[in-house]
């Protein structure tokens, strides 16, 4: 899709890994389609995964008791988050498609990617729903909760145990999917009434 902007948030330590290959295929195929592709390579960027007071550059709203969620929200409103957070938020805002490329660690994302989500997808920027803990909205997933239209994941099972031929097939399958990714429908998450629609 010519003119579309894509952000790939990439979380793997080894550029020559299977995940690195999938990222490279996505960059090549989406660029071939005329997209502008930006990669946030969290390990190469030495992205700070810890959500701390250091993320707030201005005065704290409640210095006597630090609450990251409250302070990040207030800092977002005052534009006093650190430059690394603001830069990543800008990339997300400008993107027509955000892709996450990572290996599964303990059935979840690597710590650096979890830290990216904690710090970048803060209240105010990514969501602002009163009472969001009241009725289990978080059970419907971080991305959907933050307003993303979520596509089905592309999973390559156990590439480290697959033969070279099987890994090539996995990469080819990913490349094929990328050719039609703009036509995919989002997966159903929570009912629209959760979001007032």
Coordinates of C-alpha atoms in Angstrom, one line a residue:
X1 CA 0.0 0.0 0.0
X2 CA 1.9 3.0 -1.3
X3 CA 2.2 5.8 1.1
X4 CA 1.4 3.8 4.2
X5 CA 3.6 4.1 7.3
X6 CA 4.6 0.9 9.2
X7 CA 6.3 0.7 12.5
X8 CA 8.0 -2.6 13.5
X9 CA 8.9 -2.9 17.1
X10 CA 11.6 -5.5 17.1
X11 CA 12.8 -7.3 20.3
X12 CA 15.6 -9.8 19.7
X13 CA 19.2 -9.6 20.7
X14 CA 20.6 -11.3 17.6
X15 CA 20.2 -9.7 14.1
X16 CA 20.9 -13.0 12.4
X17 CA 18.1 -14.8 14.4
X18 CA 15.0 -16.3 12.9
X19 CA 13.1 -13.2 14.3
X20 CA 15.7 -11.0 12.6
X21 CA 15.0 -12.8 9.3
X22 CA 11.2 -12.3 9.7
X23 CA 11.8 -8.6 10.5
X24 CA 14.0 -8.2 7.4
X25 CA 11.4 -9.9 5.2
X26 CA 8.7 -7.5 6.5
X27 CA 10.9 -4.5 5.9
X28 CA 11.7 -5.7 2.3
X29 CA 8.2 -6.7 1.3
X30 CA 6.4 -3.7 2.8
X31 CA 9.0 -1.3 1.3
X32 CA 8.5 -3.0 -2.0
X33 CA 4.8 -2.2 -1.6
X34 CA 5.7 1.5 -1.3
X35 CA 5.4 1.7 2.5
X36 CA 7.7 3.8 4.6
X37 CA 9.0 1.3 7.2
X38 CA 10.5 2.3 10.6
X39 CA 12.1 -0.2 12.9
X40 CA 12.4 0.3 16.6
X41 CA 15.1 -2.2 17.3
X42 CA 14.8 -2.2 21.1
X43 CA 18.1 -4.1 21.8
X44 CA 20.1 -2.0 19.3
X45 CA 18.6 1.1 20.8
X46 CA 19.5 -0.1 24.3
X47 CA 15.9 0.8 25.2
X48 CA 15.3 1.3 28.9
X49 CA 12.6 -1.2 29.9
X50 CA 12.2 -0.1 33.5
X51 CA 9.3 2.3 34.3
X52 CA 10.8 4.7 36.9
X53 CA 10.7 8.3 38.2
X54 CA 13.4 9.1 35.6
X55 CA 10.7 8.9 32.9
X56 CA 9.1 12.1 34.2
X57 CA 11.2 15.2 33.4
X58 CA 9.1 17.7 35.3
X59 CA 7.8 18.0 38.8
X60 CA 5.8 15.1 40.2
X61 CA 2.1 15.6 40.9
X62 CA 2.4 13.6 44.1
X63 CA 6.1 13.6 45.2
X64 CA 5.2 12.1 48.6
X65 CA 4.1 8.8 47.0
X66 CA 5.2 7.8 43.6
X67 CA 2.7 6.0 41.4
X68 CA 4.0 5.4 37.9
X69 CA 0.6 5.3 36.2
X70 CA -0.6 8.5 37.8
X71 CA 2.7 10.3 37.2
X72 CA 3.1 9.1 33.6
X73 CA -0.4 10.3 32.8
X74 CA 0.2 13.7 34.3
X75 CA 3.6 14.0 32.5
X76 CA 1.9 13.0 29.2
X77 CA -0.6 15.9 29.7
X78 CA 2.2 18.3 30.5
X79 CA 4.5 16.9 27.8
X80 CA 7.2 16.1 30.4
X81 CA 8.0 12.5 29.6
X82 CA 11.5 11.6 28.6
X83 CA 12.6 12.1 24.9
X84 CA 12.8 8.3 24.3
X85 CA 9.2 7.8 25.3
X86 CA 8.0 10.8 23.3
X87 CA 10.0 9.6 20.2
X88 CA 8.3 6.1 20.4
X89 CA 4.9 7.6 20.9
X90 CA 5.4 9.8 17.8
X91 CA 6.3 6.7 15.8
X92 CA 3.1 4.9 17.0
X93 CA 1.0 8.0 16.2
X94 CA 2.3 8.3 12.6
X95 CA 2.0 4.5 11.8
X96 CA -0.9 3.0 9.8
X97 CA 0.3 -0.4 10.9
X98 CA 2.3 -1.4 14.0
X99 CA 4.0 -4.8 14.0
X100 CA 5.6 -6.5 17.0
X101 CA 8.4 -9.0 16.1
X102 CA 9.7 -11.0 19.1
X103 CA 10.3 -14.5 20.4
X104 CA 8.1 -15.9 23.1
X105 CA 9.7 -15.9 26.6
X106 CA 7.6 -17.8 29.2
X107 CA 4.5 -17.5 27.0
X108 CA 4.9 -13.7 26.8
X109 CA 6.9 -10.9 25.2
X110 CA 10.6 -10.3 26.2
X111 CA 11.1 -8.0 29.1
X112 CA 12.4 -5.2 26.9
X113 CA 9.1 -5.2 24.8
X114 CA 7.0 -5.4 28.0
X115 CA 9.0 -2.3 29.2
X116 CA 8.3 -0.6 25.9
X117 CA 4.6 -1.2 26.3
X118 CA 4.6 -0.1 30.0
X119 CA 6.5 3.2 29.2
X120 CA 5.2 4.1 25.7
X121 CA 1.5 3.0 25.9
X122 CA 0.7 5.2 28.9
X123 CA -2.7 6.6 29.9
X124 CA -3.5 9.7 28.0
X125 CA -1.5 8.6 25.0
X126 CA -2.8 5.1 24.4
X127 CA -6.0 4.9 26.4
X128 CA -8.1 7.0 28.7
X129 CA -11.2 5.1 29.8
X130 CA -12.6 5.8 33.3
X131 CA -12.9 2.7 35.4
X132 CA -10.7 0.6 33.2
X133 CA -10.0 -1.9 36.0
X134 CA -13.7 -2.2 37.0
X135 CA -15.0 -4.8 34.6
X136 CA -12.0 -6.7 33.3
X137 CA -11.1 -4.6 30.2
X138 CA -7.5 -5.7 30.5
X139 CA -8.5 -9.3 29.9
X140 CA -9.2 -8.4 26.3
X141 CA -5.5 -7.6 25.6
X142 CA -3.2 -4.7 25.9
X143 CA -3.3 -3.7 22.3
X144 CA -7.1 -3.9 21.9
X145 CA -7.5 -2.1 25.2
X146 CA -5.3 0.8 23.8
X147 CA -7.5 1.1 20.7
X148 CA -5.4 -0.9 18.2
X149 CA -7.3 -3.0 15.6
X150 CA -5.5 -6.3 16.2
X151 CA -4.7 -8.7 13.4
X152 CA -4.2 -12.4 14.0
X153 CA -0.7 -13.2 15.1
X154 CA 1.7 -14.9 12.7
X155 CA 3.3 -17.7 14.7
X156 CA 6.3 -19.8 13.6
X157 CA 6.5 -22.7 16.0
X158 CA 9.9 -23.7 17.4
X159 CA 12.1 -22.5 14.5
X160 CA 15.2 -23.4 16.6
X161 CA 14.2 -27.1 16.2
X162 CA 13.0 -26.9 12.6
X163 CA 15.2 -28.0 9.7
X164 CA 16.6 -25.3 7.3
X165 CA 14.0 -26.2 4.8
X166 CA 11.2 -25.9 7.4
X167 CA 12.5 -22.5 8.5
X168 CA 12.6 -21.3 4.8
X169 CA 9.0 -22.4 4.5
X170 CA 8.1 -20.4 7.7
X171 CA 9.8 -17.3 6.2
X172 CA 8.0 -17.8 2.9
X173 CA 4.7 -18.1 4.6
X174 CA 5.3 -14.8 6.4
X175 CA 6.4 -13.1 3.1
X176 CA 3.2 -14.4 1.5
X177 CA 1.0 -13.0 4.3
X178 CA 2.6 -9.6 4.1
X179 CA 1.5 -9.3 0.4
X180 CA -2.2 -9.1 1.6
X181 CA -1.9 -7.9 5.1
X182 CA -3.7 -4.6 4.3
X183 CA -6.8 -6.6 3.4
X184 CA -7.0 -8.5 6.7
X185 CA -9.9 -8.0 9.1
X186 CA -9.1 -7.5 12.7
X187 CA -9.7 -10.4 15.1
X188 CA -12.7 -10.0 17.4
X189 CA -11.7 -8.9 20.9
X190 CA -14.2 -7.3 23.2
X191 CA -17.7 -6.2 22.2
X192 CA -18.0 -2.6 20.8
X193 CA -20.1 -1.5 23.8
X194 CA -17.0 -1.6 26.0
X195 CA -15.7 1.3 24.0
X196 CA -19.0 3.2 23.7
X197 CA -19.6 2.2 20.0

